[in-house]
CSV table of C-alpha atoms and ligand atoms in Angstrom, one decimal:
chain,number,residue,atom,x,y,z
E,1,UNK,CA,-12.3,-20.1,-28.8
E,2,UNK,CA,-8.5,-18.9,-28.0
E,3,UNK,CA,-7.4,-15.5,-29.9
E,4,UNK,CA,-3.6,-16.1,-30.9
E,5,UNK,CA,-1.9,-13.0,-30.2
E,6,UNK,CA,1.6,-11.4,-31.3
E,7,UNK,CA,3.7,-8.8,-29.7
E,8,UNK,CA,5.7,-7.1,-32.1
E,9,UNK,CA,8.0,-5.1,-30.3
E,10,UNK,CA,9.1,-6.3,-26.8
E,11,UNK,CA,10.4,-3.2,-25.1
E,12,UNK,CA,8.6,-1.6,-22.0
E,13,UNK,CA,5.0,-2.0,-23.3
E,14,UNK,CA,5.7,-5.0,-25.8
E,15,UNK,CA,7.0,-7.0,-22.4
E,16,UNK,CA,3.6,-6.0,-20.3
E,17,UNK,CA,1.3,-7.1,-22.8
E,18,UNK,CA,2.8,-9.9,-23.4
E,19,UNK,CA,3.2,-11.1,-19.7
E,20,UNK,CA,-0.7,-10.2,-19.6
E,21,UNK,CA,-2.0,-12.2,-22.8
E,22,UNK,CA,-0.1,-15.0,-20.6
E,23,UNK,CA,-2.9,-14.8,-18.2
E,24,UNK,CA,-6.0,-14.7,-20.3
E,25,UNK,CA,-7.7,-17.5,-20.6
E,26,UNK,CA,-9.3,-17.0,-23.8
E,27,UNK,CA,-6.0,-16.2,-25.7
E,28,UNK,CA,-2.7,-17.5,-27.0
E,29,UNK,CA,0.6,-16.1,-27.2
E,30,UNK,CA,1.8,-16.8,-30.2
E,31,UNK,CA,5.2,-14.8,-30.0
E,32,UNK,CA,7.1,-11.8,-29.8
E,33,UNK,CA,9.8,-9.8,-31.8
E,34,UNK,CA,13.0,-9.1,-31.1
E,35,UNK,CA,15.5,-6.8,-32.9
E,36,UNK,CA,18.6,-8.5,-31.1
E,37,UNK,CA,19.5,-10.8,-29.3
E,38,UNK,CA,20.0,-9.2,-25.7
E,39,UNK,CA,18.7,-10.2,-22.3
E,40,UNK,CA,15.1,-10.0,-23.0
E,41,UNK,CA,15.3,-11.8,-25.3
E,42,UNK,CA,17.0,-14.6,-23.2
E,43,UNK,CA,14.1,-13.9,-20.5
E,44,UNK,CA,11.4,-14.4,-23.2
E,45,UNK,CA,13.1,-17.7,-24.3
E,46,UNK,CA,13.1,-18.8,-20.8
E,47,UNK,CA,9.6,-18.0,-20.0
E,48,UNK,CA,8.7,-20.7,-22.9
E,49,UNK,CA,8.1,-17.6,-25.8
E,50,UNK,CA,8.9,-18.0,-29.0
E,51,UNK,CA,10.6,-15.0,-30.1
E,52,UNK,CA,10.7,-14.0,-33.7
E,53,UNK,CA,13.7,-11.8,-35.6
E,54,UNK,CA,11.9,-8.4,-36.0
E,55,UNK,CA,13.4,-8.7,-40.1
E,56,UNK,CA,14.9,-11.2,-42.0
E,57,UNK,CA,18.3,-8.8,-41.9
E,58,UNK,CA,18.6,-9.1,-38.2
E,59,UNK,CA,18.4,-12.9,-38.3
E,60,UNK,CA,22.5,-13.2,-38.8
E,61,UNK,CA,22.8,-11.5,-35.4
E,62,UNK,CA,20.8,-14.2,-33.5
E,63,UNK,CA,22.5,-16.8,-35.4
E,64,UNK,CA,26.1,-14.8,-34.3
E,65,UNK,CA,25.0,-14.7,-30.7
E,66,UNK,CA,24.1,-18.5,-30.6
E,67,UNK,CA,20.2,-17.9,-30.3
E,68,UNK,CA,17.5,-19.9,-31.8
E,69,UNK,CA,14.5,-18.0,-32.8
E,70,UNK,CA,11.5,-19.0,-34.9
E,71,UNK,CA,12.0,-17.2,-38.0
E,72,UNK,CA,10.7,-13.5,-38.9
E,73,UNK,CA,7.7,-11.1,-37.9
E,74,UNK,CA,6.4,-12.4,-41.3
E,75,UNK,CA,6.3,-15.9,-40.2
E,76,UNK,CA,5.0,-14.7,-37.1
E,77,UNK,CA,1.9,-12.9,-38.5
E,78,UNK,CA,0.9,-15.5,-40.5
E,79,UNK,CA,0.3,-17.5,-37.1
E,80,UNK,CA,-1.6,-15.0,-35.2
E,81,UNK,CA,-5.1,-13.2,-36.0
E,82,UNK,CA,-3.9,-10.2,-33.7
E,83,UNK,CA,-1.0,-8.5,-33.9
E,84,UNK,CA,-0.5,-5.8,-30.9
E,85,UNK,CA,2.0,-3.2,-32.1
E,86,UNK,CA,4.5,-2.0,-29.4
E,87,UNK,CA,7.6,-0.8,-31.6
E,88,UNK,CA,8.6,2.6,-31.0
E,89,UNK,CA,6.1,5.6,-31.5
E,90,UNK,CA,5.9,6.1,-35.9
E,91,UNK,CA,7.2,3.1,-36.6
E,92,UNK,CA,3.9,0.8,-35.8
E,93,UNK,CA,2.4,3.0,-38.8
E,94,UNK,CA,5.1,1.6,-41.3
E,95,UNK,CA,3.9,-1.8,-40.3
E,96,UNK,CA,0.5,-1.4,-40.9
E,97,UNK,CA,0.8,-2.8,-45.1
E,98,UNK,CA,2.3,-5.8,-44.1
E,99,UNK,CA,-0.9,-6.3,-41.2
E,100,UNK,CA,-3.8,-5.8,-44.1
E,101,UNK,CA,-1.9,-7.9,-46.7
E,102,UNK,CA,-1.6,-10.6,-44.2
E,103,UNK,CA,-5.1,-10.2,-43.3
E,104,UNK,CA,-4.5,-9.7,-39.5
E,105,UNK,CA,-6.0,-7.2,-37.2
E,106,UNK,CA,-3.6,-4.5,-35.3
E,107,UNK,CA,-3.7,-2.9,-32.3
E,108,UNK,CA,-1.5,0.1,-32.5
E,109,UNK,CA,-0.3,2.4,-29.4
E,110,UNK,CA,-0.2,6.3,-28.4
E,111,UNK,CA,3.1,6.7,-30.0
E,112,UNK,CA,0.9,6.5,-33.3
E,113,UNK,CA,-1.2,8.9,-35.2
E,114,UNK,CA,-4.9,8.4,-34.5
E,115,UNK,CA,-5.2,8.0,-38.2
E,116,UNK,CA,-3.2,4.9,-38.0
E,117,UNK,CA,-6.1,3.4,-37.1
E,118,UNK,CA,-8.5,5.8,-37.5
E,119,UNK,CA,-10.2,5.0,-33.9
E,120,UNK,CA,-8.8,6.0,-30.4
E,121,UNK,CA,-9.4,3.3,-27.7
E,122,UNK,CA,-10.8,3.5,-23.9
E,123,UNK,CA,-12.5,0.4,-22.5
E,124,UNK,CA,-14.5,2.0,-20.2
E,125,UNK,CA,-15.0,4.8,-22.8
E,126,UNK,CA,-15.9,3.5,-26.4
E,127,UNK,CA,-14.9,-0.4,-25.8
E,128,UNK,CA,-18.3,-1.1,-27.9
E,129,UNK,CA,-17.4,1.3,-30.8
E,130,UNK,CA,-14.2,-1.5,-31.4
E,131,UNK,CA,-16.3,-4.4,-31.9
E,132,UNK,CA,-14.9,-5.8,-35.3
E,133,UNK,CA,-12.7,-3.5,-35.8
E,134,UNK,CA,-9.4,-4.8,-37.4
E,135,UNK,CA,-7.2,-1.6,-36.4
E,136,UNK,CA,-7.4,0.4,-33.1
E,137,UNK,CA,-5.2,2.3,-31.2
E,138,UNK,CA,-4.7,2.4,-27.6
E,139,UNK,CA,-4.3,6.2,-26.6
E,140,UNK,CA,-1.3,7.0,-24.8
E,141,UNK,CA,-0.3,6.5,-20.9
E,142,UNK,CA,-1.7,10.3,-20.2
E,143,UNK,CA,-4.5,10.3,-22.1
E,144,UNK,CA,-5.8,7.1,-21.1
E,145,UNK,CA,-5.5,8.3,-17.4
E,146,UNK,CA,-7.2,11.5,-18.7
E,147,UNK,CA,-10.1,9.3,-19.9
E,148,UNK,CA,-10.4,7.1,-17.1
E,149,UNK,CA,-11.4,10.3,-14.6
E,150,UNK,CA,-12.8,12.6,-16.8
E,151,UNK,CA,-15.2,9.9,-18.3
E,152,UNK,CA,-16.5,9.0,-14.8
E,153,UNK,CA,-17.0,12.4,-14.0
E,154,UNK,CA,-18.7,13.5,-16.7
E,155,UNK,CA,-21.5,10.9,-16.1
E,156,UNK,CA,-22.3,11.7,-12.5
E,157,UNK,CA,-21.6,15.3,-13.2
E,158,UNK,CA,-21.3,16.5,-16.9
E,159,UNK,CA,-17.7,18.3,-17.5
E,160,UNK,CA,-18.3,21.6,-19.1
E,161,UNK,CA,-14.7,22.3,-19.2
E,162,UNK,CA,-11.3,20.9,-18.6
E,163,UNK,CA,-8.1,22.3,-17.5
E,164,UNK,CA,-5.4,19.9,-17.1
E,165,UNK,CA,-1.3,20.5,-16.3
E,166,UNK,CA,0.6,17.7,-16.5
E,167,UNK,CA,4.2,16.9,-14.9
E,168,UNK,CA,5.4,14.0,-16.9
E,169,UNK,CA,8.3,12.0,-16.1
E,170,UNK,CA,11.7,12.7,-18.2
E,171,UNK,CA,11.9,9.3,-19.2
E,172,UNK,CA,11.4,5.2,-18.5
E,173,UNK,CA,13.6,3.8,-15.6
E,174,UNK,CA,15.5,1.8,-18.9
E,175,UNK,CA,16.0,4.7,-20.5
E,176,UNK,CA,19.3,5.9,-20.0
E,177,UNK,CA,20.2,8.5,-23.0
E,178,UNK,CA,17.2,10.4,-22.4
E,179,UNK,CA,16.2,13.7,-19.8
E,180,UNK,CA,15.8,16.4,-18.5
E,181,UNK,CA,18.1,15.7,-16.1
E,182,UNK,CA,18.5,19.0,-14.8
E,183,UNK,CA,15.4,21.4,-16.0
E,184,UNK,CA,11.5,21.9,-16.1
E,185,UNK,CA,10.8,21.1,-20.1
E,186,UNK,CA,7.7,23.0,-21.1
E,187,UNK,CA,6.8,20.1,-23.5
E,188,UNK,CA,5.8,21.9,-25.8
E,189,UNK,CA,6.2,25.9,-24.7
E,190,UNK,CA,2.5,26.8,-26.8
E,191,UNK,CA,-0.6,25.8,-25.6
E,192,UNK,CA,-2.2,23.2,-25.4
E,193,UNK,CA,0.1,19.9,-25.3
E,194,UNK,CA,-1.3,17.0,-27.4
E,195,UNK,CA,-3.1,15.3,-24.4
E,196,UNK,CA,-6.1,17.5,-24.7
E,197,UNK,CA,-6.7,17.1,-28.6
E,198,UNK,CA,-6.2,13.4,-27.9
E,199,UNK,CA,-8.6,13.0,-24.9
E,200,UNK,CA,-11.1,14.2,-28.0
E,201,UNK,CA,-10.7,11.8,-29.9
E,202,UNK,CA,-12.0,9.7,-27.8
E,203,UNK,CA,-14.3,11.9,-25.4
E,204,UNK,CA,-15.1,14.2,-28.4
E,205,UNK,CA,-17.6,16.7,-26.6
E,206,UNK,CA,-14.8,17.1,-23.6
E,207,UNK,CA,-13.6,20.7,-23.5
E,208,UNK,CA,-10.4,20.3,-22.5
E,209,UNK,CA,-7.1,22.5,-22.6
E,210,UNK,CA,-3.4,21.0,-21.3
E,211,UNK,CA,-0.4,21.9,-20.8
E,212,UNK,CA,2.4,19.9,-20.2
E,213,UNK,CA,5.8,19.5,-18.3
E,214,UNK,CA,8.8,17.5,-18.8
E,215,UNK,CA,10.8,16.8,-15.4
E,216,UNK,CA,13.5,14.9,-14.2
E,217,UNK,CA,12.3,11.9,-12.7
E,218,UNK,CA,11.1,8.3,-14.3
E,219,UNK,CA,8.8,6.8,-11.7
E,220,UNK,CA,5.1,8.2,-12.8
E,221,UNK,CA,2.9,11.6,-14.5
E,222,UNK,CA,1.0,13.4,-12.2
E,223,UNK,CA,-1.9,15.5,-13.4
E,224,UNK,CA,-3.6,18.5,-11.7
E,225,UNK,CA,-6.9,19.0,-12.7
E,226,UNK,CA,-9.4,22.2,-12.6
E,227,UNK,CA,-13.0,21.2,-14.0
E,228,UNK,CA,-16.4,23.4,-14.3
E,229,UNK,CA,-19.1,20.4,-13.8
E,230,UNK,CA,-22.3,20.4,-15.2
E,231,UNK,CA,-23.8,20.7,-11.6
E,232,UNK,CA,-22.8,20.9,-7.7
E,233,UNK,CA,-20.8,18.1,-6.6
E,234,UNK,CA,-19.7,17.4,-3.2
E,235,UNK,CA,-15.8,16.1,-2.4
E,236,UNK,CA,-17.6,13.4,-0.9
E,237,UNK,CA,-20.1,12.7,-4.1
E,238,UNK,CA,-16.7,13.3,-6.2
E,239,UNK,CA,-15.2,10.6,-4.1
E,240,UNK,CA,-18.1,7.8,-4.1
E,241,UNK,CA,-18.2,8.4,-8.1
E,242,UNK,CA,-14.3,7.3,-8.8
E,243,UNK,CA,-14.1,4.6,-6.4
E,244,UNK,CA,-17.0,3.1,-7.9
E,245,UNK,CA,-15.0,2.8,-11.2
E,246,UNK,CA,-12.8,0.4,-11.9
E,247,UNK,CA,-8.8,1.1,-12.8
E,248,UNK,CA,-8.9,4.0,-10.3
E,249,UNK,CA,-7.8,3.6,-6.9
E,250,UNK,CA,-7.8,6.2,-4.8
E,251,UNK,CA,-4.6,6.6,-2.1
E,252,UNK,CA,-4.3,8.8,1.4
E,253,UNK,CA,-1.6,10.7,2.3
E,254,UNK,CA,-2.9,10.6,6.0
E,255,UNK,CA,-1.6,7.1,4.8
E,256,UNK,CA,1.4,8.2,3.6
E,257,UNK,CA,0.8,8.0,-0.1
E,258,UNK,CA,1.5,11.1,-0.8
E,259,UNK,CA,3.8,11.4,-3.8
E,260,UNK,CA,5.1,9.0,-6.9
E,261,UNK,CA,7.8,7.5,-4.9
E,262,UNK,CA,5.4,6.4,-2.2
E,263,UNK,CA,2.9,4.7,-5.3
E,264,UNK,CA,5.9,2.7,-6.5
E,265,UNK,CA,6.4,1.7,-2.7
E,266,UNK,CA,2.9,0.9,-2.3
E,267,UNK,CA,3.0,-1.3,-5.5
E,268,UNK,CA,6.6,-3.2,-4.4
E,269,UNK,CA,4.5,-3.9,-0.6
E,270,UNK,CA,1.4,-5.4,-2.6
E,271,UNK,CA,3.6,-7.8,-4.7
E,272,UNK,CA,3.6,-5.7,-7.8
E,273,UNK,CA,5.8,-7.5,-11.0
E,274,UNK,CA,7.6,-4.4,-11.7
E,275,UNK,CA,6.1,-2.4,-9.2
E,276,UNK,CA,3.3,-1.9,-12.1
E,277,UNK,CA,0.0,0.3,-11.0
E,278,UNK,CA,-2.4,0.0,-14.3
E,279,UNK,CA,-4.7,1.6,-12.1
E,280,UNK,CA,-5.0,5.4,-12.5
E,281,UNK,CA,-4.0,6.6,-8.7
E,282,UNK,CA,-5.9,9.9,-7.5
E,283,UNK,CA,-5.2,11.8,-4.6
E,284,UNK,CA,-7.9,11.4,-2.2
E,285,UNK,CA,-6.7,14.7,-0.4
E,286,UNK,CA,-6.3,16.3,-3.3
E,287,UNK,CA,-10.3,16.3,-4.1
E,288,UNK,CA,-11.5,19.9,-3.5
E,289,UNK,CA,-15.0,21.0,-4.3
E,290,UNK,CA,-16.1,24.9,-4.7
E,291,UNK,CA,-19.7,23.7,-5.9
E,292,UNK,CA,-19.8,23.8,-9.8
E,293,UNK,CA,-15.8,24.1,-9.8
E,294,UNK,CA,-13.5,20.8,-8.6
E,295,UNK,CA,-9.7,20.2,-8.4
E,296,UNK,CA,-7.9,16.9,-8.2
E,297,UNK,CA,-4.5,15.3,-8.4
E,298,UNK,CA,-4.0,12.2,-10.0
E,299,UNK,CA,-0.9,9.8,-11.0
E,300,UNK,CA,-0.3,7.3,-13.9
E,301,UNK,CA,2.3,5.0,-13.9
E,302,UNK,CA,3.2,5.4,-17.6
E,303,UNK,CA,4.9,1.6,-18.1
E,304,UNK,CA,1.4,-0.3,-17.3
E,305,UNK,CA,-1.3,2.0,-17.5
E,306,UNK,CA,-2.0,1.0,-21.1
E,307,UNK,CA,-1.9,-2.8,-20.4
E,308,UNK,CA,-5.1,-3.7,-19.3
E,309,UNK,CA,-6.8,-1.6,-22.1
E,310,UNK,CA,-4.8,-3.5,-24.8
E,311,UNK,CA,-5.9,-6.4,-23.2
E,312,UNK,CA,-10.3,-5.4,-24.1
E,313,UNK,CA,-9.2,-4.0,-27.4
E,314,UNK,CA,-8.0,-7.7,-28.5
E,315,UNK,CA,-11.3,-8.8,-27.3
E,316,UNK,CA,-13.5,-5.9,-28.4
E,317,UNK,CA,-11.8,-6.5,-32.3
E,318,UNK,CA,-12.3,-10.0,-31.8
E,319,UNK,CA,-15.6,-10.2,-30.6
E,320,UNK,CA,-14.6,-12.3,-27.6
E,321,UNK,CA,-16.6,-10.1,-25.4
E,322,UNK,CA,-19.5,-7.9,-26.1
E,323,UNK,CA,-19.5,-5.6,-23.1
E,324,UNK,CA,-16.7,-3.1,-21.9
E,325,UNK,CA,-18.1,-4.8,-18.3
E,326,UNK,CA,-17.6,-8.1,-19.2
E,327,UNK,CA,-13.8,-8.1,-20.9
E,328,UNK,CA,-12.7,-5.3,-17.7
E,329,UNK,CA,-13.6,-7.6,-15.3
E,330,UNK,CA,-11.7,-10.9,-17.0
E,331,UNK,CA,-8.9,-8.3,-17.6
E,332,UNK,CA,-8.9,-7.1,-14.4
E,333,UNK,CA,-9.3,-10.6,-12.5
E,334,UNK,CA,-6.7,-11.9,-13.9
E,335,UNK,CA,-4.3,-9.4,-13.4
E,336,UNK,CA,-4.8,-8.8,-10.2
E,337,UNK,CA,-6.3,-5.4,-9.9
E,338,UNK,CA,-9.1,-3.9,-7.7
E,339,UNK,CA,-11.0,-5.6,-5.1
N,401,NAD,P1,10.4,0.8,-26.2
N,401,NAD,O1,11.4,1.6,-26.9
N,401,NAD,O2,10.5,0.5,-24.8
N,401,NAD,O3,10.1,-0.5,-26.9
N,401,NAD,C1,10.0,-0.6,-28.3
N,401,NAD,C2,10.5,-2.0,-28.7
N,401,NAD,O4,10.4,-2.1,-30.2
N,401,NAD,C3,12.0,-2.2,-28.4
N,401,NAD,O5,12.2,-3.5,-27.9
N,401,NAD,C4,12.7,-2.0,-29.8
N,401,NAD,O6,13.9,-2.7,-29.9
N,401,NAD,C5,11.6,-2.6,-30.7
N,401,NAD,N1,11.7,-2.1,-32.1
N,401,NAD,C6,12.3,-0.9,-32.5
N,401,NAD,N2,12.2,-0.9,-33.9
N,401,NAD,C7,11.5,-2.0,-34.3
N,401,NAD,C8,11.1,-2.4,-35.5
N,401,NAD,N3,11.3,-1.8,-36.6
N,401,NAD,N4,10.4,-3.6,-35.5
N,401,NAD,C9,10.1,-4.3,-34.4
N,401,NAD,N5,10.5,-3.9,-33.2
N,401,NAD,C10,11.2,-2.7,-33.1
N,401,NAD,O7,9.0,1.7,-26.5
N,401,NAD,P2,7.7,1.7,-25.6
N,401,NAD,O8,7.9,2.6,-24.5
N,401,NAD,O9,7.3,0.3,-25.2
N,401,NAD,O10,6.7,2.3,-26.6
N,401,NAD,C11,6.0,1.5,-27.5
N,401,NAD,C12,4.7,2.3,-27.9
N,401,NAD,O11,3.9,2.4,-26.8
N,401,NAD,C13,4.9,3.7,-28.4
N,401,NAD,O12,3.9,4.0,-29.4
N,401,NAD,C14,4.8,4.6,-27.2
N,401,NAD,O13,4.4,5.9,-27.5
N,401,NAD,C15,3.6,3.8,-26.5
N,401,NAD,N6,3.5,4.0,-25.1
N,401,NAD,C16,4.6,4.1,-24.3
N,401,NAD,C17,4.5,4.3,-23.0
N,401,NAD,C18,5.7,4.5,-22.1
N,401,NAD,O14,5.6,5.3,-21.1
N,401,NAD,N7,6.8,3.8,-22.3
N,401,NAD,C19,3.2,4.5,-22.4
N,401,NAD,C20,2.1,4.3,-23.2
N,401,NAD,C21,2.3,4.1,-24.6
């Protein structure tokens, strides 16, 4: 059986998916929206996508700039029994009517309320608490990097406690009108940031505590973590635990990865599209054991991290798979990632 999928909302995450449902083998994509008519637009139609006017009202522009599309997101849905929600973060939730009278099942992203959906989605964390479901949403780039490591941790080790900053990146590469350009954003001032409320909802027993930084730069996050484990843990045990998992890769800086800018490099030398890393990167260096206390520094390359995981919600909601083991590995096989 092939799942027919649709995208609505190709920007940076809407263009990722879609490129990734390309490359399943169990699914179908069966188009993407567009709110005009620019050059993604023209790359999707190239690519062989059938791209969709996000509203009836936008339809005259396509029409003005000589583009055929397909008809409407209305038309679309009607052709697709998953529709993964990329628009902008709120406006998936204004969309979620016209998904349950059509009878479709949505996956929604970070941007949106957990209520949206009213379940927060990990594969490696919860992946058998979406089976069936007709609305999940993805967690965002952070807290899904959050979840990776803190989930694999907390099963060798138990996590008593959590204290996370993060440094997140201004804005996308794309992004052009946004910053800081010129300042360290406490985002927000009070404590904690959203990341650590959000990690609950899908690790509820984690206690956690972030804060977070805005600063200028659009490459990747970086968190630094302090834990209190449940018991002693040696850097090497701490090691052996996260490279067992997949989605987290572990980098050297006796290498020479040793910062964002030397990830992205490391991504364009392996043939990256994008120079994506869906893997959560962690510091191998940074791994530093006082017994029941550990630190470590990990990155997340916010434009792909998400990918993979939309990927095993579509099949956890659909039933394709039944195990978070089996629907990582297609996932992961087919997009190139781990060993
Ligand atoms: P984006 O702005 O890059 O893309 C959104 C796309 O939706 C754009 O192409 C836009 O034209 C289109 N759009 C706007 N209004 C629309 C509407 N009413 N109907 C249909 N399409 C519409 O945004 P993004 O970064 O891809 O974010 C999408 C979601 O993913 C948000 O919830 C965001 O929080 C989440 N997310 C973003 C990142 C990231 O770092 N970019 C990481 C993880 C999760």
């Amino acid at each position: 059986m092939k799942i027919r999928v649709a995208i609505n909302g190709y920007g940076t995450i809407g263009k990722r998916v879609a490129d990734a449902v390309l490359k399943q083998r169990d699914m179908i994509l069966a188009g993407v929206t567009k709110t005009k008519p620019n050059f993604e637009a023209n790359i999707a139609k190239s690519k062989g996508i059938k791209v969709y006017a996000a509203s009836a009202d936008k339809l005259k522009s396509f029409q003005d700039a000589g583009m055929d599309v397909s008809g409407t997101l209305e038309d679309l849905i009607r052709d697709c029994d998953v529709v993964v929600d990329c628009t902008p973060g709120k406006v998936g939730a204004t969309y979620k009517p016209m998904y349950e009278k059509a009878g479709v099942k949505a996956v929604f992203q970070g941007g949106e309320k957990h209520d949206v959906a009213g379940f927060s989605f990990n594969a490696v964390c919860n992946y058998s608490e979406a089976l069936g479901r007709d609305f999940v949403r993805v967690v965002s780039c952070n807290t899904t990097g959050l979840c990776r490591s803190l989930y694999a941790l907390d099963r060798a080790f138990g996590v008593d406690k959590a204290r996370v900053v993060l440094i997140r990146r201004g804005a996308d590469p794309s992004e052009d009108k946004k910053g800081p350009i010129n300042s360290i954003l406490p985002d927000p001032v009070t404590i904690p940031s959203h990341h650590g409320p959000d990690v609950q909802k899908v690790l509820p027993h984690i206690g956690i505590t972030t804060s977070a930084f805005a600063v200028p730069t659009t490459l990747m996050h970086v968190h630094w973590l302090n834990l209190e484990l449940g018991k002693s843990a040696s850097e090497g045990d701490v090691l052996s635990v996260l490279s067992s998992y997949r989605r987290i890769m572990l980098v050297s800086a006796s290498e020479g990865v040793d910062s964002t800018s030397q990830i992205v490099e490391y991504a364009r030398d392996l043939g990256r599209h994008r120079y994506d890393m869906p893997e959560l990167v962690v510091f191998k260096e940074s791994v530093k054991s006082f017994g029941r206390e550990l630190y470590l520094t990990q990155a997340v390359h916010q434009e792909s991290i998400v990918v993979p995981e939309n990927i095993d919600a579509i099949r956890a909601m659909t039933r394709l798979c039944e195990t978070a083991e089996e629907s990582m590995k297609m996932t992961d096989e087919s997009l190139g990632l781990g060993g």
